[in-house]
Amino acid sequence: MAVSATTREKTYRAYMEFFDKAERNRRWHWLDDVPWDKLDTTKNREETAICLETFCGVELYVPDYTANGFNLTREIFGHAWFQANWGYEESKHALVFREYLLRSGLRTLEQYDDYEAKIFAKKWHLPFPTRRRMTCYGALQELATYQIYANQREKYKAEGNDVLHKIFFLVSRDESAHYGFYRRVLQFFFEEDYDGTLADLAHVVYHFRMPGVGLIPEYDDRLKTEGVGITSQQFLSDAVLPMLRKLGTTRPDLVRALRQKRLEEQAQSAAGGAPSGQAA
Amino acid sequence: MVDNSAIHEVNTDADILQLLRDALAYADPKVAAASSDAMTMTSTLADLGIESVCALEMVGYVEDKLNILFSDDEMSKINDIPGFVALIRKHHQPLQEKKHSHGS
Ligand SMILES: [Fe+2]
Ligand SMILES: [Fe+2]
């Protein structure tokens, strides 16, 4: 899809603002900014290990996320450069979760290495093939991830686990900034083509799955541990609906687009074709 | 668009339950075929296999049919049939009650 000069310029400015704020206010060091000296192994719980291991596993797909993301965005300066920064920030998330698992003794190095080998045995593929749909996906996925990490941040604050409280403060703040950038780019798409963007958003909402589905070992079992994921109802209330309000669109508009999408897909499957726009 | 030219008279729980069965058939015929008969005044959406996107479409159907609008906050708190019914009752004044209130 051709990108207008105006959209290029707006995306560039959105990236510059994102990067400026990141460099000035949001940079953190996984050794210096986490109070590792307060690590208290009497607080170790298997549920904590499962949560951290799962989050770490999702973050470990950074090579696939960035490789695919660059291919999709390389011709748009603001978006491609965002991708580079995004990948750098996500890489620290995997690192800090790994550090906690090992330093706390929740996992041995051997256990962690086994897990990492299982992660890298699979590849993440783009769930949607266009930049516009992936921007819808990015916004929703980052906001859902923010909610999951913010819940963890509050849980560990209440439990007096200073190390995990700080870790989740730092990573959730990053996720919130990532959501902010994707939402702005999505806004540009809406300004350029409201109906087409709404149809894409409906498509993504309808087919949405968190990135760990089908990749993380025993993912469904892990979801039984409180805090690993959010329910589909929370996804709606904490991600989809707040984002619609920010974008200036409405729930009835999304429902109409969803209905249209469903009818199109039913017609296509009745005609024997695959639904359009789904990545292979 | 939902055809709301003939707005149901929705007075009793049975009327509302029928409206919700229609909404489910509209939102997801496959889920409706599997669980519409099992829908009762005590079912949860999870019991019936109703995921959030399906619930979103059901709400849109009911709103169009009764010409009402739930707030996003109310909508996102629906997780069972009693909750759905209570919300419909909150926003939709049955025709009989409307007639009565006009006369008072
Ligand atoms: Fe992350
Ligand atoms: Fe992120």
Short mmCIF file of C-alpha atoms and ligand atoms in Angstrom, two decimals:
data_model
loop_
_atom_site.label_atom_id
_atom_site.label_comp_id
_atom_site.label_asym_id
_atom_site.label_seq_id
_atom_site.Cartn_x
_atom_site.Cartn_y
_atom_site.Cartn_z
CA MET A 1 0.00 0.00 0.00
CA ALA A 2 1.45 3.39 -1.03
CA VAL A 3 2.26 5.71 1.84
CA SER A 4 1.54 9.42 1.35
CA ALA A 5 4.18 12.07 2.03
CA THR A 6 1.97 13.45 4.81
CA THR A 7 1.73 10.10 6.57
CA ARG A 8 5.48 9.58 6.22
CA GLU A 9 6.09 12.95 7.83
CA LYS A 10 3.62 12.31 10.66
CA THR A 11 5.11 8.88 11.32
CA TYR A 12 8.59 10.39 11.39
CA ARG A 13 7.48 12.98 13.95
CA ALA A 14 5.72 10.35 16.06
CA TYR A 15 8.93 8.32 16.08
CA MET A 16 11.06 11.35 16.99
CA GLU A 17 8.79 12.06 19.97
CA PHE A 18 8.83 8.42 21.04
CA PHE A 19 12.62 8.23 20.78
CA ASP A 20 13.19 11.58 22.49
CA LYS A 21 11.09 10.57 25.49
CA ALA A 22 12.69 7.13 25.60
CA GLU A 23 16.22 8.56 25.61
CA ARG A 24 15.49 11.27 28.15
CA ASN A 25 13.10 9.56 30.57
CA ARG A 26 12.82 5.86 30.04
CA ARG A 27 16.29 4.33 29.69
CA TRP A 28 17.15 1.79 32.39
CA HIS A 29 19.91 -0.66 33.14
CA TRP A 30 19.07 -4.26 34.04
CA LEU A 31 21.86 -4.35 36.65
CA ASP A 32 21.98 -0.81 38.03
CA ASP A 33 18.28 0.05 38.15
CA VAL A 34 17.00 -3.15 39.76
CA PRO A 35 17.61 -3.48 43.54
CA TRP A 36 19.18 -6.95 43.26
CA ASP A 37 20.62 -6.62 46.78
CA LYS A 38 17.05 -6.88 48.10
CA LEU A 39 16.41 -10.22 46.41
CA ASP A 40 14.75 -12.44 49.00
CA THR A 41 14.62 -16.11 48.07
CA THR A 42 12.12 -16.85 50.86
CA LYS A 43 9.61 -15.18 48.53
CA ASN A 44 10.21 -17.80 45.82
CA ARG A 45 7.00 -19.41 44.52
CA GLU A 46 6.58 -21.80 41.61
CA GLU A 47 3.76 -19.56 40.31
CA THR A 48 6.27 -16.71 40.07
CA ALA A 49 8.65 -18.95 38.13
CA ILE A 50 5.92 -19.97 35.68
CA CYS A 51 4.90 -16.37 35.08
CA LEU A 52 8.48 -15.13 34.57
CA GLU A 53 9.47 -18.08 32.41
CA THR A 54 6.40 -17.57 30.20
CA PHE A 55 6.97 -13.82 29.87
CA CYS A 56 10.66 -14.42 29.16
CA GLY A 57 9.77 -16.98 26.48
CA VAL A 58 7.50 -14.53 24.67
CA GLU A 59 10.13 -11.79 24.84
CA LEU A 60 12.80 -14.19 23.53
CA TYR A 61 11.22 -14.17 20.05
CA VAL A 62 12.78 -10.73 19.48
CA PRO A 63 14.83 -12.00 16.50
CA ASP A 64 11.64 -13.12 14.70
CA TYR A 65 9.64 -10.07 15.72
CA THR A 66 12.26 -7.64 14.49
CA ALA A 67 13.19 -9.52 11.30
CA ASN A 68 9.54 -9.67 10.25
CA GLY A 69 8.84 -6.16 11.46
CA PHE A 70 11.74 -4.67 9.49
CA ASN A 71 10.60 -6.35 6.29
CA LEU A 72 7.16 -4.86 6.71
CA THR A 73 8.24 -1.32 7.62
CA ARG A 74 11.66 -0.78 6.01
CA GLU A 75 10.42 1.83 3.53
CA ILE A 76 8.91 4.08 6.19
CA PHE A 77 11.65 5.74 8.18
CA GLY A 78 9.70 6.51 11.35
CA HIS A 79 8.17 3.06 11.61
CA ALA A 80 11.31 1.09 10.74
CA TRP A 81 13.47 3.07 13.18
CA PHE A 82 10.85 2.56 15.84
CA GLN A 83 11.17 -1.15 15.14
CA ALA A 84 14.89 -0.97 15.89
CA ASN A 85 14.32 0.77 19.24
CA TRP A 86 11.42 -1.46 20.07
CA GLY A 87 13.58 -4.55 19.51
CA TYR A 88 16.31 -3.14 21.77
CA GLU A 89 13.81 -2.45 24.57
CA GLU A 90 12.10 -5.84 24.23
CA SER A 91 15.50 -7.57 24.35
CA LYS A 92 16.08 -6.13 27.84
CA HIS A 93 12.78 -7.54 29.02
CA ALA A 94 13.86 -11.10 28.23
CA LEU A 95 17.22 -10.40 29.86
CA VAL A 96 15.85 -9.09 33.14
CA PHE A 97 13.35 -11.95 33.48
CA ARG A 98 16.15 -14.43 32.81
CA GLU A 99 18.30 -12.75 35.46
CA TYR A 100 15.58 -13.00 38.08
CA LEU A 101 14.88 -16.67 37.33
CA LEU A 102 18.57 -17.55 37.73
CA ARG A 103 19.58 -15.21 40.57
CA SER A 104 16.58 -16.22 42.68
CA GLY A 105 17.27 -19.91 42.10
CA LEU A 106 13.73 -20.38 40.76
CA ARG A 107 15.40 -22.05 37.77
CA THR A 108 18.87 -23.56 37.39
CA LEU A 109 20.97 -22.61 34.38
CA GLU A 110 20.41 -26.09 32.98
CA GLN A 111 16.62 -25.78 33.31
CA TYR A 112 16.71 -22.34 31.73
CA ASP A 113 18.87 -23.54 28.83
CA ASP A 114 16.48 -26.43 28.17
CA TYR A 115 13.58 -24.00 28.09
CA GLU A 116 15.40 -21.57 25.80
CA ALA A 117 16.21 -24.40 23.39
CA LYS A 118 12.50 -25.25 23.20
CA ILE A 119 11.70 -21.60 22.52
CA PHE A 120 14.22 -21.27 19.70
CA ALA A 121 13.11 -24.58 18.16
CA LYS A 122 10.01 -22.73 16.96
CA LYS A 123 9.64 -19.61 14.87
CA TRP A 124 7.21 -16.76 15.22
CA HIS A 125 5.52 -15.71 11.98
CA LEU A 126 3.62 -12.54 11.23
CA PRO A 127 0.00 -13.11 12.25
CA PHE A 128 -1.15 -10.53 9.68
CA PRO A 129 0.54 -9.65 6.40
CA THR A 130 0.10 -5.86 6.12
CA ARG A 131 1.58 -2.92 8.00
CA ARG A 132 -1.87 -1.58 8.83
CA ARG A 133 -3.10 -4.83 10.32
CA MET A 134 0.17 -5.35 12.18
CA THR A 135 -0.18 -1.83 13.59
CA CYS A 136 -3.67 -2.79 14.89
CA TYR A 137 -2.14 -5.97 16.29
CA GLY A 138 0.84 -4.16 17.81
CA ALA A 139 -1.37 -1.65 19.61
CA LEU A 140 -3.67 -4.30 21.07
CA GLN A 141 -0.86 -6.69 21.95
CA GLU A 142 1.22 -4.00 23.69
CA LEU A 143 -1.77 -2.76 25.66
CA ALA A 144 -2.72 -6.30 26.72
CA THR A 145 0.91 -6.96 27.72
CA TYR A 146 1.00 -3.69 29.64
CA GLN A 147 -2.10 -4.79 31.58
CA ILE A 148 -0.55 -8.16 32.42
CA TYR A 149 2.71 -6.58 33.61
CA ALA A 150 0.94 -3.78 35.49
CA ASN A 151 -1.07 -6.43 37.37
CA GLN A 152 2.22 -8.13 38.28
CA ARG A 153 3.73 -4.80 39.37
CA GLU A 154 0.84 -4.20 41.78
CA LYS A 155 0.88 -7.79 43.04
CA TYR A 156 4.58 -7.64 43.94
CA LYS A 157 4.22 -4.20 45.43
CA ALA A 158 1.52 -5.58 47.77
CA GLU A 159 3.71 -8.59 48.59
CA GLY A 160 6.72 -6.40 49.38
CA ASN A 161 8.88 -7.99 46.67
CA ASP A 162 10.93 -4.90 45.82
CA VAL A 163 12.94 -6.56 43.06
CA LEU A 164 9.99 -7.82 41.04
CA HIS A 165 8.03 -4.67 41.75
CA LYS A 166 10.82 -2.61 40.17
CA ILE A 167 11.28 -5.00 37.26
CA PHE A 168 7.58 -4.88 36.39
CA PHE A 169 7.53 -1.12 36.87
CA LEU A 170 10.27 -0.79 34.25
CA VAL A 171 8.94 -3.27 31.70
CA SER A 172 5.30 -2.17 31.99
CA ARG A 173 6.38 1.43 31.42
CA ASP A 174 8.12 0.35 28.22
CA GLU A 175 5.04 -1.58 27.04
CA SER A 176 2.87 1.45 27.66
CA ALA A 177 5.18 3.57 25.48
CA HIS A 178 5.11 0.93 22.73
CA TYR A 179 1.32 0.96 22.80
CA GLY A 180 1.37 4.75 22.56
CA PHE A 181 3.45 4.70 19.37
CA TYR A 182 1.34 2.02 17.67
CA ARG A 183 -1.85 3.85 18.59
CA ARG A 184 -0.57 7.08 17.05
CA VAL A 185 0.34 5.33 13.82
CA LEU A 186 -3.08 3.67 13.83
CA GLN A 187 -4.61 7.12 14.22
CA PHE A 188 -2.81 8.19 11.02
CA PHE A 189 -4.31 5.21 9.21
CA PHE A 190 -7.78 6.18 10.47
CA GLU A 191 -7.29 9.76 9.27
CA GLU A 192 -6.36 8.49 5.82
CA ASP A 193 -8.98 5.73 5.40
CA TYR A 194 -11.49 5.41 8.24
CA ASP A 195 -13.60 2.56 6.86
CA GLY A 196 -10.68 0.47 5.60
CA THR A 197 -8.79 0.86 8.88
CA LEU A 198 -11.88 0.00 10.92
CA ALA A 199 -12.37 -3.14 8.81
CA ASP A 200 -8.74 -4.12 9.47
CA LEU A 201 -9.10 -3.43 13.18
CA ALA A 202 -12.23 -5.62 13.26
CA HIS A 203 -10.33 -8.36 11.44
CA VAL A 204 -7.49 -8.21 13.96
CA VAL A 205 -9.82 -8.13 16.99
CA TYR A 206 -11.68 -11.13 15.58
CA HIS A 207 -8.52 -13.19 14.98
CA PHE A 208 -6.43 -11.86 17.87
CA ARG A 209 -4.17 -14.27 19.73
CA MET A 210 -1.33 -13.36 22.09
CA PRO A 211 2.11 -14.04 20.54
CA GLY A 212 2.89 -16.97 22.84
CA VAL A 213 -0.01 -19.09 21.60
CA GLY A 214 1.34 -22.13 19.76
CA LEU A 215 4.95 -21.26 20.60
CA ILE A 216 5.49 -21.39 24.35
CA PRO A 217 5.75 -24.95 25.72
CA GLU A 218 2.59 -26.03 27.61
CA TYR A 219 1.07 -22.61 27.04
CA ASP A 220 -2.50 -23.64 27.91
CA ASP A 221 -1.35 -25.18 31.19
CA ARG A 222 0.63 -22.06 31.99
CA LEU A 223 -2.46 -19.90 31.49
CA LYS A 224 -4.02 -21.67 34.48
CA THR A 225 -1.48 -19.88 36.69
CA GLU A 226 -2.89 -16.57 37.80
CA GLY A 227 -1.23 -13.58 36.16
CA VAL A 228 0.18 -15.33 33.09
CA GLY A 229 -2.52 -13.98 30.81
CA ILE A 230 -5.74 -12.03 30.70
CA THR A 231 -9.20 -13.37 29.94
CA SER A 232 -10.97 -12.55 26.69
CA GLN A 233 -13.31 -10.36 28.74
CA GLN A 234 -10.36 -8.42 30.20
CA PHE A 235 -8.91 -8.12 26.69
CA LEU A 236 -12.12 -6.45 25.64
CA SER A 237 -12.52 -4.20 28.67
CA ASP A 238 -8.86 -3.31 29.24
CA ALA A 239 -7.53 -3.19 25.67
CA VAL A 240 -10.12 -3.06 22.88
CA LEU A 241 -12.67 -0.65 24.35
CA PRO A 242 -10.22 1.89 25.84
CA MET A 243 -8.32 1.92 22.54
CA LEU A 244 -11.49 2.57 20.53
CA ARG A 245 -12.25 5.58 22.73
CA LYS A 246 -8.73 6.96 22.26
CA LEU A 247 -8.98 6.49 18.50
CA GLY A 248 -12.24 8.41 18.37
CA THR A 249 -14.22 5.50 16.99
CA THR A 250 -17.08 3.72 18.74
CA ARG A 251 -18.09 0.27 19.87
CA PRO A 252 -21.18 0.19 17.58
CA ASP A 253 -18.92 1.06 14.61
CA LEU A 254 -16.57 -1.79 15.50
CA VAL A 255 -19.50 -4.19 15.92
CA ARG A 256 -20.79 -3.27 12.45
CA ALA A 257 -17.33 -3.84 10.99
CA LEU A 258 -17.04 -7.17 12.84
CA ARG A 259 -20.40 -8.24 11.46
CA GLN A 260 -19.31 -7.33 7.94
CA LYS A 261 -16.08 -9.24 8.43
CA ARG A 262 -17.89 -12.33 9.66
CA LEU A 263 -20.33 -12.30 6.72
CA GLU A 264 -17.46 -11.93 4.24
CA GLU A 265 -15.57 -14.82 5.80
CA GLN A 266 -18.68 -17.00 5.87
CA ALA A 267 -19.30 -16.24 2.16
CA GLN A 268 -15.67 -17.04 1.35
CA SER A 269 -15.68 -20.32 3.22
CA ALA A 270 -19.01 -21.28 1.59
CA ALA A 271 -17.34 -20.62 -1.76
CA GLY A 272 -14.45 -22.85 -0.70
CA GLY A 273 -11.82 -20.09 -0.34
CA ALA A 274 -9.60 -19.18 2.60
CA PRO A 275 -10.42 -16.00 4.53
CA SER A 276 -8.51 -13.07 3.08
CA GLY A 277 -5.59 -11.42 4.79
CA GLN A 278 -4.50 -14.18 7.12
CA ALA A 279 -0.82 -14.93 7.23
CA ALA A 280 0.13 -18.42 6.13
CA MET B 1 -27.54 -3.72 10.30
CA VAL B 2 -29.97 -5.52 12.57
CA ASP B 3 -33.59 -5.38 11.35
CA ASN B 4 -35.31 -3.59 14.21
CA SER B 5 -38.45 -2.66 12.30
CA ALA B 6 -40.48 -4.95 14.57
CA ILE B 7 -39.21 -4.32 18.07
CA HIS B 8 -40.05 -7.23 20.35
CA GLU B 9 -42.23 -6.65 23.31
CA VAL B 10 -39.74 -7.67 25.97
CA ASN B 11 -41.48 -8.02 29.29
CA THR B 12 -40.71 -11.35 30.88
CA ASP B 13 -37.48 -13.21 31.52
CA ALA B 14 -38.61 -15.66 28.83
CA ASP B 15 -38.90 -12.79 26.32
CA ILE B 16 -35.42 -11.58 27.17
CA LEU B 17 -34.00 -15.08 27.00
CA GLN B 18 -35.50 -15.49 23.52
CA LEU B 19 -33.99 -12.15 22.51
CA LEU B 20 -30.58 -13.33 23.75
CA ARG B 21 -30.95 -16.61 21.83
CA ASP B 22 -31.72 -14.58 18.70
CA ALA B 23 -28.70 -12.39 19.44
CA LEU B 24 -26.46 -15.44 19.77
CA ALA B 25 -27.78 -16.93 16.52
CA TYR B 26 -27.02 -13.60 14.86
CA ALA B 27 -23.57 -13.20 16.40
CA ASP B 28 -22.32 -16.75 15.98
CA PRO B 29 -24.55 -19.41 14.41
CA LYS B 30 -22.08 -22.19 15.27
CA VAL B 31 -22.00 -21.38 18.99
CA ALA B 32 -25.78 -20.91 18.91
CA ALA B 33 -26.30 -24.35 17.38
CA ALA B 34 -24.18 -25.90 20.12
CA SER B 35 -25.44 -24.03 23.16
CA SER B 36 -28.57 -21.96 22.53
CA ASP B 37 -30.86 -24.60 24.08
CA ALA B 38 -28.66 -24.73 27.16
CA MET B 39 -29.06 -20.99 27.79
CA THR B 40 -30.92 -20.42 31.05
CA MET B 41 -31.22 -17.68 33.63
CA THR B 42 -28.21 -19.11 35.47
CA SER B 43 -25.76 -19.68 32.58
CA THR B 44 -22.43 -17.93 32.40
CA LEU B 45 -21.12 -16.79 29.02
CA ALA B 46 -18.18 -19.16 29.48
CA ASP B 47 -20.59 -22.10 30.04
CA LEU B 48 -22.17 -21.33 26.68
CA GLY B 49 -18.85 -20.94 24.87
CA ILE B 50 -19.48 -17.23 24.27
CA GLU B 51 -16.15 -15.44 23.79
CA SER B 52 -15.73 -11.70 24.19
CA VAL B 53 -16.04 -10.84 20.48
CA CYS B 54 -19.25 -12.87 20.24
CA ALA B 55 -20.59 -11.08 23.34
CA LEU B 56 -19.71 -7.77 21.71
CA GLU B 57 -21.83 -8.66 18.68
CA MET B 58 -24.68 -9.93 20.86
CA VAL B 59 -24.73 -6.62 22.71
CA GLY B 60 -24.79 -4.76 19.38
CA TYR B 61 -27.78 -6.86 18.28
CA VAL B 62 -29.73 -6.23 21.49
CA GLU B 63 -28.95 -2.51 21.42
CA ASP B 64 -30.17 -2.19 17.83
CA LYS B 65 -33.24 -4.32 18.46
CA LEU B 66 -34.37 -2.40 21.55
CA ASN B 67 -32.93 0.97 20.51
CA ILE B 68 -30.87 1.28 23.67
CA LEU B 69 -27.15 1.84 24.32
CA PHE B 70 -25.13 0.35 27.17
CA SER B 71 -22.03 2.16 28.36
CA ASP B 72 -18.72 0.45 27.48
CA ASP B 73 -18.17 -0.09 31.18
CA GLU B 74 -21.52 -1.83 31.65
CA MET B 75 -21.00 -3.88 28.51
CA SER B 76 -17.58 -5.13 29.51
CA LYS B 77 -18.84 -6.34 32.90
CA ILE B 78 -21.35 -8.78 31.40
CA ASN B 79 -20.14 -12.27 32.14
CA ASP B 80 -23.35 -14.20 32.62
CA ILE B 81 -26.97 -14.30 31.46
CA PRO B 82 -28.42 -12.83 34.69
CA GLY B 83 -26.06 -9.87 34.29
CA PHE B 84 -27.08 -9.43 30.66
CA VAL B 85 -30.78 -9.61 31.59
CA ALA B 86 -30.37 -7.10 34.43
CA LEU B 87 -28.67 -4.65 32.09
CA ILE B 88 -31.44 -4.98 29.51
CA ARG B 89 -34.02 -4.35 32.23
CA LYS B 90 -32.09 -1.30 33.40
CA HIS B 91 -32.11 0.30 29.95
CA HIS B 92 -35.31 -1.01 28.41
CA GLN B 93 -38.65 -0.03 29.82
CA PRO B 94 -41.20 -2.69 28.86
CA LEU B 95 -44.10 -1.39 26.79
CA GLN B 96 -46.66 -2.14 29.51
CA GLU B 97 -44.78 -0.09 32.07
CA LYS B 98 -44.37 2.74 29.58
CA LYS B 99 -48.15 2.82 29.01
CA HIS B 100 -48.71 2.80 32.76
CA SER B 101 -46.29 5.61 33.41
CA HIS B 102 -47.85 7.74 30.69
CA GLY B 103 -51.21 7.40 32.44
CA SER B 104 -50.00 8.43 35.87
FE FE C 1 8.20 -6.63 26.30
FE FE C 2 6.39 -4.11 24.04
#
